[in-house]
Amino acid sequence: MIPPPHGGRLVERRLSDSDRTRRESELAVLPTIAPALDQLYDLEKIGIGAYSPLEGFMDAATLTTVVETGRLPNGLPWSLPILLPLRRPEDRATAEGLRPGEEVALVDHHRALRGILHFEERVPFDPVTVARSAFGTIDPSHPNVADLLAGGNLALAGKVDIVAPRATAHGVAELSPRESRDLFRSRGWKDVAAYQCRNPPHTAHEYLQRTTLEREDVDGLFIHPVVGRLKTGDYRPEVIMRAYEALVRAYCANDRVVLSPLTISMRYAGPKAALFLAIVRKNYGCSRYIVGRDQAGVGKFYDPYACHRIFDEFDVGILPLRYEEAFYCRACQSTATAKTCPHPASNRVDTSQTRIRQALKNGGEIPPELLRPEVAEILRQPDVLLKEGDQ
Amino acid sequence: MIPPPHGGRLVERRLSDSDRTRRESELAVLPTIAPALDQLYDLEKIGIGAYSPLEGFMDAATLTTVVETGRLPNGLPWSLPILLPLRRPEDRATAEGLRPGEEVALVDHHRALRGILHFEERVPFDPVTVARSAFGTIDPSHPNVADLLAGGNLALAGKVDIVAPRATAHGVAELSPRESRDLFRSRGWKDVAAYQCRNPPHTAHEYLQRTTLEREDVDGLFIHPVVGRLKTGDYRPEVIMRAYEALVRAYCANDRVVLSPLTISMRYAGPKAALFLAIVRKNYGCSRYIVGRDQAGVGKFYDPYACHRIFDEFDVGILPLRYEEAFYCRACQSTATAKTCPHPASNRVDTSQTRIRQALKNGGEIPPELLRPEVAEILRQPDVLLKEGDQ
């Protein structure tokens, strides 16, 4: 069945049109903070309930239990901090004068109002402690750790209200948890499996999706690519979405698949990110969550199957569907995993992103066992990768 | 986990070596019945516990509740009668003089002792009523109905003890429920999925097997072909087993698959047979049961998905894994079902047994998308089909 949101209630905190207009007219006099892009994404996700039961950025007590126990103060599992760190000196200066209960305007880099913070407290924190808990490392070659260490040691806590979510520029509507839940219900789906991804689809990804769709306890598949802030050299968010649209159009049983982007910055926290991303998908109405090998990993920071085991430690109310690494085997003549393929690894077609990107770059042929031609066609276009300064 | 046998306890009723020797020496003076081959198979399955909790052939009270409610007198689901009908006039004559508690020798057509019946009662029954309940039809073009109508209207009830199971001639050891349970345990398997079949494996069958093996709640697969009495024109039991051995050897992750024949006569009872065959596999230690389209159907007698729905009506303590019909789709370039393939049926490669047999007969090429070459090789051999009088 469609599970209740994490904590039982879908958080929805949006300013009404009149409240928004009033705050916009008061912008000159309201204390103003300009969060980084990552935090603007989080702000929006809190407001639409993607992070239910969070109603705002975490206070010190919450940060402590999350860091120390992987749970919110009420015991509910929650694996990653959701903080509003102050990176800019002027924001830290603004913060000094805030009194509890005061309203703070949260603006983007065009100084457009994105939401209101109902200031509760300043949250001094140790980035090293937070990094060690969330990412299991303080190595600054880890991209999120580098961000965290560069982001200062002071955050603001408080509930937020957001202005209506922005339309995304990815060509596909970004559903809110309320919208995805309504859509699943209107299709008569009870059990929906979420597919987490952050790259264009290979046949190995499609294999996990199809294998999941064959389950009798799965009515539909929610393909939900994370397309928030990515790294230079990654595929552009709109390219990832176009590639998925091409896949869904040509190869998916359309009445059983919903595609929508999830605009948040990617947390490469391995197991803790897998758990976090599963909780988020529960909020979108999914009761099943596909976990492949080394989900949300980066480099060699995580045991590739730690992201499987963490679901034994924390019951987050969504059934994990844990899969081993998929590959195309020439002897099987199909995609398989070590659970189904008995042949030596020499039969496997290398499905690494690196190799495929190289072939695409050199104009080489991509075997259809690796990449659907419709997807390859999109990835061959010029200017599909993010360049320095694009975001 | 490995489920307890149906009813809670594994039935095992074998004559000790000394008891067997004594009965064999008394054969000339014991009342003797020569059951048909179907009932000799059932006798053996009762003795090794494949039909737990049954300890013998059904009495009148049990037959009544099974026919009327699909349950044993104690309420446990049980979908098909297990009777010992007397087809031969001399057996009916023998039956007339029996007193409750008397021992009856059950012999095969070589008059070798196969087991002892502890006679309880004569069971007069109406074959039409039984046919209507078990097979949903009294149409004599249904093979089991024809058998039933030709088998008379008197059966014998009583517990049985068997002589040690015969070695089968299929080239593969036939595991008993105790042996399969021990084997699963020794491999550390908790959840084993049973695959029911009665034909050599196509890629469509393999697809369901592989899809099941990818499940995180499945540790192993028990391929358990029914190779008892078959029809003239069917593949010989040993051919079916050789074909499966070839498949397992070349394409299965061996440490996750166990192959063993199940020598019983096939009940083409659609949904009721699916339920019966699932209960039997629970007795062999399986907690999951694969149910494809029109399992255990014949002709057009059953709604192809009635065999799925019956598991909603009766909880038999094994999780059904219900799949739609699988086919090879040229557009998907893989095997799929209507749940995963969006393309028109014109892209599907016809996987019917009829078509494959025709191609094999004519020496035509069999596309590897339909049949693994190693399997096709076996099916191309001469004399692979049962001829009149072979059984």
CSV table of C-alpha atoms in Angstrom, one decimal, chain A residues 207 209-211 213-218 248-254 256 320-324 331-343 368 372, chain B residues 207 209-211 213-218 248-254 256 320-324 331-343 368 372:
chain,number,residue,atom,x,y,z
A,207,TYR,CA,17.5,-4.7,-15.9
A,209,GLN,CA,13.9,-1.7,-13.2
A,210,ARG,CA,12.4,-4.6,-15.3
A,211,THR,CA,13.2,-7.2,-12.7
A,213,LEU,CA,8.4,-4.5,-12.4
A,214,GLU,CA,8.0,-8.3,-12.8
A,215,ARG,CA,7.3,-8.6,-9.0
A,216,GLU,CA,3.7,-9.3,-8.1
A,217,ASP,CA,4.0,-6.9,-5.2
A,218,VAL,CA,5.0,-4.0,-7.4
A,248,VAL,CA,10.6,5.3,-21.1
A,249,ARG,CA,9.1,6.2,-24.5
A,250,ALA,CA,10.8,3.4,-26.4
A,251,TYR,CA,11.1,0.6,-23.8
A,252,CYS,CA,8.9,1.0,-20.8
A,253,ALA,CA,5.4,-0.2,-20.3
A,254,ASN,CA,4.2,3.4,-19.9
A,256,ARG,CA,3.5,1.3,-15.2
A,320,PRO,CA,14.4,-2.3,0.3
A,321,LEU,CA,14.8,-4.4,-2.9
A,322,ARG,CA,18.5,-5.1,-2.8
A,323,TYR,CA,20.3,-6.1,-6.0
A,324,GLU,CA,23.8,-7.1,-6.8
A,331,ALA,CA,27.5,-16.4,-22.5
A,332,CYS,CA,24.1,-15.8,-20.9
A,333,GLN,CA,23.3,-13.5,-23.8
A,334,SER,CA,21.5,-11.2,-21.3
A,335,THR,CA,22.0,-8.9,-18.5
A,336,ALA,CA,22.5,-10.7,-15.2
A,337,THR,CA,24.1,-10.6,-11.8
A,338,ALA,CA,26.3,-13.0,-9.9
A,339,LYS,CA,23.1,-14.5,-8.6
A,340,THR,CA,22.0,-15.6,-12.0
A,341,CYS,CA,25.2,-15.8,-14.1
A,342,PRO,CA,27.6,-18.7,-13.7
A,343,HIS,CA,30.2,-17.6,-16.3
A,368,PRO,CA,23.2,-2.0,-27.7
A,372,ARG,CA,19.8,1.6,-25.9
B,207,TYR,CA,13.4,-15.8,-17.5
B,209,GLN,CA,13.7,-18.5,-12.9
B,210,ARG,CA,16.3,-15.8,-13.2
B,211,THR,CA,13.9,-13.0,-12.3
B,213,LEU,CA,16.7,-15.6,-8.3
B,214,GLU,CA,17.4,-11.8,-8.4
B,215,ARG,CA,15.0,-11.4,-5.5
B,216,GLU,CA,16.7,-10.6,-2.2
B,217,ASP,CA,14.2,-12.8,-0.4
B,218,VAL,CA,15.2,-15.9,-2.4
B,248,VAL,CA,21.6,-25.9,-15.3
B,249,ARG,CA,25.1,-26.9,-16.3
B,250,ALA,CA,25.5,-24.2,-18.9
B,251,TYR,CA,23.5,-21.3,-17.6
B,252,CYS,CA,22.6,-21.5,-13.9
B,253,ALA,CA,24.6,-20.3,-11.0
B,254,ASN,CA,25.0,-23.8,-9.7
B,256,ARG,CA,22.0,-21.4,-6.2
B,320,PRO,CA,3.2,-17.3,-4.4
B,321,LEU,CA,5.4,-15.5,-6.9
B,322,ARG,CA,2.9,-14.8,-9.6
B,323,TYR,CA,4.1,-14.0,-13.1
B,324,GLU,CA,2.4,-13.1,-16.3
B,331,ALA,CA,12.1,-4.6,-29.9
B,332,CYS,CA,13.1,-5.1,-26.2
B,333,GLN,CA,15.8,-7.5,-27.4
B,334,SER,CA,15.0,-9.5,-24.3
B,335,THR,CA,12.5,-11.8,-22.7
B,336,ALA,CA,9.7,-9.8,-21.0
B,337,THR,CA,6.1,-9.9,-20.0
B,338,ALA,CA,3.2,-7.4,-20.5
B,339,LYS,CA,4.4,-5.8,-17.3
B,340,THR,CA,7.7,-4.8,-18.8
B,341,CYS,CA,7.3,-4.7,-22.6
B,342,PRO,CA,5.3,-1.9,-24.2
B,343,HIS,CA,5.6,-3.2,-27.8
B,368,PRO,CA,18.5,-19.1,-29.3
B,372,ARG,CA,19.3,-22.6,-25.5
